[in-house]
CSV table of C-alpha atoms and ligand atoms in Angstrom, one decimal:
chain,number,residue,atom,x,y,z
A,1,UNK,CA,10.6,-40.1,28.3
A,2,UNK,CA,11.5,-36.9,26.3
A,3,UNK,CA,12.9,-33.9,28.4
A,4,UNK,CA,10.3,-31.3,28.0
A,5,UNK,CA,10.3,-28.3,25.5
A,6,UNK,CA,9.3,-25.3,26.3
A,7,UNK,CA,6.7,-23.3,24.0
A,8,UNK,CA,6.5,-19.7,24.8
A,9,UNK,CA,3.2,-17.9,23.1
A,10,UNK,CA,2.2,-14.3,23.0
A,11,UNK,CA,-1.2,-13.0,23.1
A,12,UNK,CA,-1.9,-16.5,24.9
A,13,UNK,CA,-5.4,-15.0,26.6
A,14,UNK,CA,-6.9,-14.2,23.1
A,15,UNK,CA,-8.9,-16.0,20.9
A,16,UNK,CA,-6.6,-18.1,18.8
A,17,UNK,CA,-4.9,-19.0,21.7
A,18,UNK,CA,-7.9,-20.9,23.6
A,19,UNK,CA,-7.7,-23.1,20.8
A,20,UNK,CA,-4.2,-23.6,20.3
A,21,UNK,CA,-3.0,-23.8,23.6
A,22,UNK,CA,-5.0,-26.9,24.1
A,23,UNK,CA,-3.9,-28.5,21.3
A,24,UNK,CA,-0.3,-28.0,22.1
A,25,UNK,CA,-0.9,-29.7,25.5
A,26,UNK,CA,-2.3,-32.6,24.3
A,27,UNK,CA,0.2,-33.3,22.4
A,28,UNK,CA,-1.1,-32.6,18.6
A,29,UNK,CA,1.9,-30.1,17.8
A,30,UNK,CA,5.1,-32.0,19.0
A,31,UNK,CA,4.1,-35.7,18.9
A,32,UNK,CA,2.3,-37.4,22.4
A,33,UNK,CA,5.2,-38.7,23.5
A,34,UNK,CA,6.8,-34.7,24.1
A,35,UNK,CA,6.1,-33.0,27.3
A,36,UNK,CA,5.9,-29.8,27.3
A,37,UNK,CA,6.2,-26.6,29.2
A,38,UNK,CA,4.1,-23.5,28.1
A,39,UNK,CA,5.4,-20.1,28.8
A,40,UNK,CA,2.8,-17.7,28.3
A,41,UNK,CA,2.9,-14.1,27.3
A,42,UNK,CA,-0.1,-11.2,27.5
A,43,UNK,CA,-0.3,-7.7,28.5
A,44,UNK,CA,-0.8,-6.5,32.0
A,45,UNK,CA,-4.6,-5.8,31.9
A,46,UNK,CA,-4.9,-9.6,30.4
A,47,UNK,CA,-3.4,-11.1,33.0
A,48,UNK,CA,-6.5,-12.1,34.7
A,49,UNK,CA,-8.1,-13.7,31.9
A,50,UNK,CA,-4.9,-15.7,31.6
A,51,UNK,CA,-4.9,-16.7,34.6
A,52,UNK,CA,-8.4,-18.6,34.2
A,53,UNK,CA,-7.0,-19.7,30.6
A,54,UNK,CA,-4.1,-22.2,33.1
A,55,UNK,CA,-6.8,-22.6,35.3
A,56,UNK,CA,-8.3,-24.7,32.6
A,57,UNK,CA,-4.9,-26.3,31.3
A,58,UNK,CA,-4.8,-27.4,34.9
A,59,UNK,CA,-8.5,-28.7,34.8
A,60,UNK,CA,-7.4,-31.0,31.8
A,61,UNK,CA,-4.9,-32.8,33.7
A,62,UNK,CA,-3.0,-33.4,30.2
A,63,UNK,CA,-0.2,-35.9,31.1
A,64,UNK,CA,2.1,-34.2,28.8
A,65,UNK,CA,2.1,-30.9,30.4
A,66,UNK,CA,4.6,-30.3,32.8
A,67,UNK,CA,5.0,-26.8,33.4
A,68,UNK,CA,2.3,-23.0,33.2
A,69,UNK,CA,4.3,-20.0,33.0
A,70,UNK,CA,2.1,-17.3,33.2
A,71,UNK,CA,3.8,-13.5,32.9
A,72,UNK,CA,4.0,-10.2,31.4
A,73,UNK,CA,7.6,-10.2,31.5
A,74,UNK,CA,9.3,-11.2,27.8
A,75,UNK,CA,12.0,-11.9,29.1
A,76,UNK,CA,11.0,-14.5,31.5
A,77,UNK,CA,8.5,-15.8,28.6
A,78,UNK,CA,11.0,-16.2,26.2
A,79,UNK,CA,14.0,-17.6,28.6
A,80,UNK,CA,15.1,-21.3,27.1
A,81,UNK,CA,12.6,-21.3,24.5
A,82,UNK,CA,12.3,-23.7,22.3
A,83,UNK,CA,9.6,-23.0,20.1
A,84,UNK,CA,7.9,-19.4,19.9
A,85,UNK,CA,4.4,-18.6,18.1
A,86,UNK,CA,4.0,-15.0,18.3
A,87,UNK,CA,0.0,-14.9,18.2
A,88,UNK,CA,-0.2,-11.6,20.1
A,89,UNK,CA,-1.0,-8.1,18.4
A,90,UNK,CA,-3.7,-5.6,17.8
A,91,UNK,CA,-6.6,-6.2,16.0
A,92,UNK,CA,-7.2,-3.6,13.0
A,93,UNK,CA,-9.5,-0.9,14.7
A,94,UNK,CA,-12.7,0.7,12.6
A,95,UNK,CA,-11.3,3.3,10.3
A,96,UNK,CA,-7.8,1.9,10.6
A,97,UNK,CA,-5.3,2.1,7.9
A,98,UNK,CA,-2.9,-0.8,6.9
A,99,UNK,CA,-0.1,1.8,7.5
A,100,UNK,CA,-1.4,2.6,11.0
A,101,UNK,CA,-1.8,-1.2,11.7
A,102,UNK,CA,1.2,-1.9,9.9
A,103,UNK,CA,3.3,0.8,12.5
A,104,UNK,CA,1.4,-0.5,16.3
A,105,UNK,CA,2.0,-4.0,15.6
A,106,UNK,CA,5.5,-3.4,14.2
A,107,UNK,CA,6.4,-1.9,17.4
A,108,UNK,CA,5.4,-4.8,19.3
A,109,UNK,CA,7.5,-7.3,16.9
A,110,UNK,CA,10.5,-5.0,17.0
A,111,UNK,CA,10.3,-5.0,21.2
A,112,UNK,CA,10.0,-8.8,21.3
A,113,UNK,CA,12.5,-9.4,18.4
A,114,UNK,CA,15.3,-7.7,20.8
A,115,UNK,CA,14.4,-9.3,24.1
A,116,UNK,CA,14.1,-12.8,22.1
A,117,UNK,CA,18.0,-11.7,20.3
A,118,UNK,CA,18.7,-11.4,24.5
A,119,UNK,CA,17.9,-14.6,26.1
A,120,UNK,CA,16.3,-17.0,23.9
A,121,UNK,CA,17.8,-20.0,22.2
A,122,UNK,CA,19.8,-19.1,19.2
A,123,UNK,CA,18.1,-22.1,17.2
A,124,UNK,CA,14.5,-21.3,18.5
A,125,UNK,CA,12.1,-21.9,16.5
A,126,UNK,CA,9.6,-19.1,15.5
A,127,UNK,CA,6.1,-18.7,13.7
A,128,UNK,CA,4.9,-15.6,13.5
A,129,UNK,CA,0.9,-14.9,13.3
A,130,UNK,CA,-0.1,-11.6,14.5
A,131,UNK,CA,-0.8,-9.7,11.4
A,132,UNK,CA,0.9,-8.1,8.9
A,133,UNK,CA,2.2,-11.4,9.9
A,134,UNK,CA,5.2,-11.5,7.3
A,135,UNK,CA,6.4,-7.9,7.7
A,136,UNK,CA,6.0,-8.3,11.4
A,137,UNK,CA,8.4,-11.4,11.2
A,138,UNK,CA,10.5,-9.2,9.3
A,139,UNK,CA,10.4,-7.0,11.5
A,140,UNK,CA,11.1,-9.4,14.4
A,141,UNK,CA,14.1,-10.6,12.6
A,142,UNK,CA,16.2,-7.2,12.1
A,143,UNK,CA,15.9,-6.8,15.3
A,144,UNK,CA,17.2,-10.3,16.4
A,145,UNK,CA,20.5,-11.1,14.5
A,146,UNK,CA,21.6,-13.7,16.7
A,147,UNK,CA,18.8,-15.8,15.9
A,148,UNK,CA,19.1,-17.8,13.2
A,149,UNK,CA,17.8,-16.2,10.9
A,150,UNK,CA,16.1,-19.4,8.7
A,151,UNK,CA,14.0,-19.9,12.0
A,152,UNK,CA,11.8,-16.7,11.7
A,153,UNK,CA,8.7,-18.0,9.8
A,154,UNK,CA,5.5,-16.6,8.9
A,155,UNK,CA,1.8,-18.4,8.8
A,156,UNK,CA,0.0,-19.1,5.5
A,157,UNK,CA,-0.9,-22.6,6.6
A,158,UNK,CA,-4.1,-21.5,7.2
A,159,UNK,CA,-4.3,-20.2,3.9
A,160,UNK,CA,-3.1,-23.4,2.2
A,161,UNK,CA,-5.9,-25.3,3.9
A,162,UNK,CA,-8.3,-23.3,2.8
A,163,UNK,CA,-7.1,-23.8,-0.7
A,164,UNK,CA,-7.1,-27.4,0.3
A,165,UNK,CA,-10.6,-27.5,1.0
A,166,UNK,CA,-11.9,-25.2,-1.6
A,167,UNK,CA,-10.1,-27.4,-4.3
A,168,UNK,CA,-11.4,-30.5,-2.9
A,169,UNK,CA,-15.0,-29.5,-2.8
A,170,UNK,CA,-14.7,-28.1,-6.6
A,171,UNK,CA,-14.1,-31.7,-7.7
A,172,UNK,CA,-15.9,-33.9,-5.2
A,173,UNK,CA,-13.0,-35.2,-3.6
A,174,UNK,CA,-11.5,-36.2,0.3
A,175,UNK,CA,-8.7,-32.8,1.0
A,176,UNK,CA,-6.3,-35.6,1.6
A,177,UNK,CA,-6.4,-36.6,-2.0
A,178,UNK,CA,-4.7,-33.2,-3.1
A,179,UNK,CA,-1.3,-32.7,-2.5
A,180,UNK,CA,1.1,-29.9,-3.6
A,181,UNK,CA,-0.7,-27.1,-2.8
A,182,UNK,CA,0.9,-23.8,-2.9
A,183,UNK,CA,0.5,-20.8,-1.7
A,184,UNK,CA,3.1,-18.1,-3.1
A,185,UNK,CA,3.8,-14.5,-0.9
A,186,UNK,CA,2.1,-12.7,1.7
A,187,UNK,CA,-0.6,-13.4,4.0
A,188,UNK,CA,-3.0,-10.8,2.6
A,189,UNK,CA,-5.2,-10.6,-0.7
A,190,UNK,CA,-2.1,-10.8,-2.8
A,191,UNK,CA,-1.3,-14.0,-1.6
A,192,UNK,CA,-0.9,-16.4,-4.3
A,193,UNK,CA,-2.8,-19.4,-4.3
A,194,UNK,CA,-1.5,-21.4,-7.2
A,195,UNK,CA,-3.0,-25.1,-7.8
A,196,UNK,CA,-0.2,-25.4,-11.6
A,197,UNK,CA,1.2,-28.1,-9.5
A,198,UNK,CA,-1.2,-29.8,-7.8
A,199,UNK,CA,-2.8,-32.8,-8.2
A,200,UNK,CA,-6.1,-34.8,-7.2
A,201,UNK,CA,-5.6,-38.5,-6.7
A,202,UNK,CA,-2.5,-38.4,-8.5
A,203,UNK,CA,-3.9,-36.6,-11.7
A,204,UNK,CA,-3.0,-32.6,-12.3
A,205,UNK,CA,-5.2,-30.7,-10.6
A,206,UNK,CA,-5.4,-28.2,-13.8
A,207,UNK,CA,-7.1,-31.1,-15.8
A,208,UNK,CA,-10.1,-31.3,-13.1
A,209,UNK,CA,-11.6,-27.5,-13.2
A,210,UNK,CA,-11.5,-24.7,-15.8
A,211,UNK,CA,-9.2,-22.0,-15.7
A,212,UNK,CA,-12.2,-19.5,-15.5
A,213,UNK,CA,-12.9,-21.3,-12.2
A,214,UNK,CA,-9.4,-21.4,-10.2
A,215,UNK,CA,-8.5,-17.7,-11.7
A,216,UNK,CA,-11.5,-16.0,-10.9
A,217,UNK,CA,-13.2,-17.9,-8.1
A,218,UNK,CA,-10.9,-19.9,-6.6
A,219,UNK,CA,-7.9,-17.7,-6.3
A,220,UNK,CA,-9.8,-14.5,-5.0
A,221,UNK,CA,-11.7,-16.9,-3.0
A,222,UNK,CA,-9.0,-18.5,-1.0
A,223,UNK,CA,-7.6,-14.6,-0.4
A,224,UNK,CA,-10.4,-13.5,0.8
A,225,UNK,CA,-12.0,-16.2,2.9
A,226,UNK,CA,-10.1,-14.1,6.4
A,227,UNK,CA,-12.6,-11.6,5.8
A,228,UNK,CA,-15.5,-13.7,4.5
A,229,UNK,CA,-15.5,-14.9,8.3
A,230,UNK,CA,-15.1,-12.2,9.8
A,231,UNK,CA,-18.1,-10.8,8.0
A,232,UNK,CA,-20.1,-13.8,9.4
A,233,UNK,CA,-18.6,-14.9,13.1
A,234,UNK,CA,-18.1,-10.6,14.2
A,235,UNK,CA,-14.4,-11.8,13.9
A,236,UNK,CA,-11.3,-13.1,12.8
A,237,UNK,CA,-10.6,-16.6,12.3
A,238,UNK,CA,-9.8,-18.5,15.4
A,239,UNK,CA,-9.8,-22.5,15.2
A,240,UNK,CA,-9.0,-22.5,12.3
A,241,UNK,CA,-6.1,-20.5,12.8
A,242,UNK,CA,-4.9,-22.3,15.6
A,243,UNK,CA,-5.0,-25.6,13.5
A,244,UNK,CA,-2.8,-23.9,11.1
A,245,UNK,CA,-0.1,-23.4,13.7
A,246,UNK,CA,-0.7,-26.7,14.9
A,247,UNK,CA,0.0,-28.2,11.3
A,248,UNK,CA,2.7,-25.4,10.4
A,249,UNK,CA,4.9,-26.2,13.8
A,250,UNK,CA,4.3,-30.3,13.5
A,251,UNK,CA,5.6,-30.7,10.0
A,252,UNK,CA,8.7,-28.5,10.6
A,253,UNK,CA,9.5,-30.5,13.6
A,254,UNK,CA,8.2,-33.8,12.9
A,255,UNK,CA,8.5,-33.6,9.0
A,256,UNK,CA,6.0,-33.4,6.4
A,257,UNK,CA,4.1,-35.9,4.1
A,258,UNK,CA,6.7,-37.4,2.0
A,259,UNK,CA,5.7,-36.3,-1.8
A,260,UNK,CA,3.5,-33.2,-0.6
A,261,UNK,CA,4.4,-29.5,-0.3
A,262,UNK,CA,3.5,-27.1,2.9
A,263,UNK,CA,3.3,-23.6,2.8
A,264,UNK,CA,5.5,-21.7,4.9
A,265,UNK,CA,7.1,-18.2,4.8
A,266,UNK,CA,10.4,-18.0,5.3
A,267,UNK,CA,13.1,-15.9,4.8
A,268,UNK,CA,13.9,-15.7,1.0
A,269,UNK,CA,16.9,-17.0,-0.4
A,270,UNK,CA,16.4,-15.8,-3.7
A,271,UNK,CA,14.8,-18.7,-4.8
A,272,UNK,CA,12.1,-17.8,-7.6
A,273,UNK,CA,13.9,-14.5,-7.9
A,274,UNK,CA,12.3,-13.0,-4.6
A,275,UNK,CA,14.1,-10.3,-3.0
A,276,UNK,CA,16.5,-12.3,-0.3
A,277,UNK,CA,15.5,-11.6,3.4
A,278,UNK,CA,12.1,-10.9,2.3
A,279,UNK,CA,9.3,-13.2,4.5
A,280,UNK,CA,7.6,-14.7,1.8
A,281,UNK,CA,5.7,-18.4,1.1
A,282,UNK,CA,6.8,-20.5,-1.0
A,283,UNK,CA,6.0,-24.6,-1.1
A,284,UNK,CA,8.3,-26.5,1.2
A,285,UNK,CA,9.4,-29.6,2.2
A,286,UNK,CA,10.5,-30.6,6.0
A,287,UNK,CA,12.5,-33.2,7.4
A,288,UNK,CA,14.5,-33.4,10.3
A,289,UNK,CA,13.7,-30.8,12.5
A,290,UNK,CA,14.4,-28.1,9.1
A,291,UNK,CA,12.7,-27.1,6.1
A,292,UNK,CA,13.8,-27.0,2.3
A,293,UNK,CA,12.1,-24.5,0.0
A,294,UNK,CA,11.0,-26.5,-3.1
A,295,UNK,CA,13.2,-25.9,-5.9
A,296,UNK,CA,13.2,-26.1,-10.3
A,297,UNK,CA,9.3,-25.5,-10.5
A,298,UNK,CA,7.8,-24.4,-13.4
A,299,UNK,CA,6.2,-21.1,-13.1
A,300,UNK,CA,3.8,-19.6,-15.6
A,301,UNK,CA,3.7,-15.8,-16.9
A,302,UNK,CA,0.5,-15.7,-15.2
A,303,UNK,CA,1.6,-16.9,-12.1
A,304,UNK,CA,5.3,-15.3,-11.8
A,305,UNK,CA,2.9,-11.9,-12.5
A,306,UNK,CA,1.2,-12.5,-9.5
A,307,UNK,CA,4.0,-13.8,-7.1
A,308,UNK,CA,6.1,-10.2,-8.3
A,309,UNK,CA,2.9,-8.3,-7.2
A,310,UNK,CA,3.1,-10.0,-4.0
A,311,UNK,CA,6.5,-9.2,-3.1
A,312,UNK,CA,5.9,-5.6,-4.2
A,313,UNK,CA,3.5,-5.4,-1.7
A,314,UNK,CA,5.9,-7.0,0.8
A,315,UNK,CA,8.8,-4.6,-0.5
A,316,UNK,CA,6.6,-1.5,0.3
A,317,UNK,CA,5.1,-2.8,3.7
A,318,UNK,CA,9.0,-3.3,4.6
A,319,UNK,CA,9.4,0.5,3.6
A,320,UNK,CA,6.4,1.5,5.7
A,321,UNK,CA,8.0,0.1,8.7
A,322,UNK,CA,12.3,0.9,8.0
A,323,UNK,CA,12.3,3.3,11.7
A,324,UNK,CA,11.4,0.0,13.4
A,325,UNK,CA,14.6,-1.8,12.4
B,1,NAX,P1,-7.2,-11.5,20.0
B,1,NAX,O1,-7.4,-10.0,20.0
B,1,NAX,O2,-8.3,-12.3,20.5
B,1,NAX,O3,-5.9,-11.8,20.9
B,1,NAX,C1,-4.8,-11.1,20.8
B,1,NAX,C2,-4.1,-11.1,22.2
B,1,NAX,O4,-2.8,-10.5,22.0
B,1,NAX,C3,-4.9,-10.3,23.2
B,1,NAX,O5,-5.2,-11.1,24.3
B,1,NAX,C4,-3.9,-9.1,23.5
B,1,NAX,O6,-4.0,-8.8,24.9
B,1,NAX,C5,-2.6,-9.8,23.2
B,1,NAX,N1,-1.5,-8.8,23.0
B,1,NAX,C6,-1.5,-7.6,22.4
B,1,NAX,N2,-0.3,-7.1,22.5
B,1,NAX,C7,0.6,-8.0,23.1
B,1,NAX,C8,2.0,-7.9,23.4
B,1,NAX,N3,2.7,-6.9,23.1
B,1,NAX,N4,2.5,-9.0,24.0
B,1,NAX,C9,1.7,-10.1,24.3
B,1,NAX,N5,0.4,-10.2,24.0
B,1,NAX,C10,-0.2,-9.1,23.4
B,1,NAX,O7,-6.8,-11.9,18.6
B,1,NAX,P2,-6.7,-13.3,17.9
B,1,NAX,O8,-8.0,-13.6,17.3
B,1,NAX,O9,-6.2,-14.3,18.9
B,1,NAX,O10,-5.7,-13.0,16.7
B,1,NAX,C11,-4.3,-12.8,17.0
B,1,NAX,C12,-3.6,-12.3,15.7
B,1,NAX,O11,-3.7,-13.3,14.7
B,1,NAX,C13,-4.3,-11.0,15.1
B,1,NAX,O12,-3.2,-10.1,14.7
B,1,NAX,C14,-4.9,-11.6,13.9
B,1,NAX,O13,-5.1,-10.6,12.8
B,1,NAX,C15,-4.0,-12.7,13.5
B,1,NAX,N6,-4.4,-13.7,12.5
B,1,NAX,C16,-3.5,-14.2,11.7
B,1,NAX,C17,-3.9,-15.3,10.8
B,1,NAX,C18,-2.9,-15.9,9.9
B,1,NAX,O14,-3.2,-16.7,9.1
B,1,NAX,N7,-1.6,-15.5,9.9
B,1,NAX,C19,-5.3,-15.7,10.7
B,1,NAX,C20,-6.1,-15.4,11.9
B,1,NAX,C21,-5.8,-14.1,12.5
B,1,NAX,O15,-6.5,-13.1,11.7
């Protein structure tokens, strides 16, 4: 048997989390043959609820689960992590700006970037969800430099299935016949959701649906499904979240599809000409425990228009938010 790693997640008493956490303990993250250890991260006043949240992880008697930290001390949470997914953060408020949400949850990304910089695993792995997800992994990795730097990621998974399903419905087929889906930038309305590559059973997806259709429906459709829910559930997307993390963590460990992309953000290496350091998505590939941007696509004017308009957003959220690094 495996020795058992230890997941650490923040904002584990919220609504994502009663998903995820679930999932990860039955083994649909890390493979059912990994035990695992959850470390588990709220605020004080949570605590309680939390509590109730391992009550139930006990109540499951997963086999795989071997351990339920339950704290409000980071430093304990994030002590010989292995993975961290950094769900935790406050929800935009009524009346809210961007800017205002962009500085509250900043802070709480810039606080947890240090402690994990002070006693975490220099090779832990990290997703970040909490939103402005990519500027708050930004955020998280300024102030973490020991960390390897490669290993602060963002979520658009969720976004890519979305596009997966929208794509698939359009054209009357199963989602698993499309591969090399791609979601391009941040995890807002610029986001770009880009099917040039794609393809449905083998065939280019571009040949299967008019342009009218995946420029004008599709693309805005995909950006705004987030609120789209929200509009109809009273709030933000939970299980369908947490299955993004589920399928964002397992192919980065396990390895993805051979022949498919996955949309991850990840620190920018320049590739596409996208400002290095920048947390921004780009198609990937994974394979050993490690990920590989996707490299020599063909990008239209259309699209490259798009993916600069997306990292101008990024560039100016990273502005916003310069006295928390
Ligand atoms: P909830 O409000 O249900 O849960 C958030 C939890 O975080 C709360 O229990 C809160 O006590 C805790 N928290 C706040 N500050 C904390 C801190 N400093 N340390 C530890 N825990 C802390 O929100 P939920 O629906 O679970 O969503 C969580 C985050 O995911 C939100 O920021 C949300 O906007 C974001 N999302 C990101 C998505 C993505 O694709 N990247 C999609 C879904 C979701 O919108």
């Amino acid at each position: 048997m495996k020795q058992p790693l230890r997941v650490t997640v923040t904002g584990a008493a919220g609504q994502i989390c009663y998903s995820l956490l679930f999932r990860i303990a039955s083994g649909e993250m890390l493979g059912h043959d990994q035990p695992v250890i959850l470390q588990l991260l709220e605020i004080t006043p949570a605590l309680k609820v939390l509590e109730a949240v391992k009550m139930e992880l006990d109540d499951c008697a997963f086999p795989l689960l071997r351990g339920v930290v339950v704290t409000d001390d980071a430093k304990e949470a994030f002590t010989g992590a292995d993975i961290a997914l950094m769900v935790g953060a406050k929800p935009r408020g009524p009346g809210m700006e961007r800017a205002d949400l962009l500085k509250d949850n900043g802070k709480i990304f810039s606080t947890l970037g240090k402690v994990i910089n002070e006693v975490a695993n220099t090779d832990i792995k990290i997703l970040v969800v909490g939103n402005p997800a990519n500027t708050n992994a930004y955020i998280l990795a300024k102030n973490a430099p020991n960390i390897n730097q490669r290993n602060i990621t963002a979520m658009t998974r969720l976004d890519h299935n979305r596009a997966l399903h929208q794509l698939a419905e359009k054209t009357g087929n199963n989602v698993n016949s499309v591969k090399r889906m791609i979601i391009w930038g941040n995890h807002s309305t610029t986001q770009v959701p880009d099917i040039s590559h794609a393809t449905i059973n083998g065939d280019a997806a571009l040949s299967k649906v008019d342009e009218s259709w995946w420029k004008q429906e599709f693309m805005p459709k995909v950006g705004k499904r987030g609120a789209e829910v929200i509009a109809a559930r009273g709030s933000s997307s939970a299980a369908s979240a947490a299955n993004g993390v589920i399928d964002h963590m397992r192919d980065w460990v396990l390895g993805s599809e051979p022949g498919d992309y996955v949309s991850m953000a990840v620190p920018s290496d320049g590739s596409y000409g996208i400002e290095k350091g920048l947390i921004y998505s780009f198609p990937t590939v994974c394979q050993n425990g490690d990920y590989q941007i996707v490299q020599g696509l063909e990008i239209s004017d259309f699209i490259q228009a798009e993916m600069i308009e997306s990292e101008d957003e990024l560039k100016s959220e990273a502005v916003t938010v310069e006295d928390l690094y």
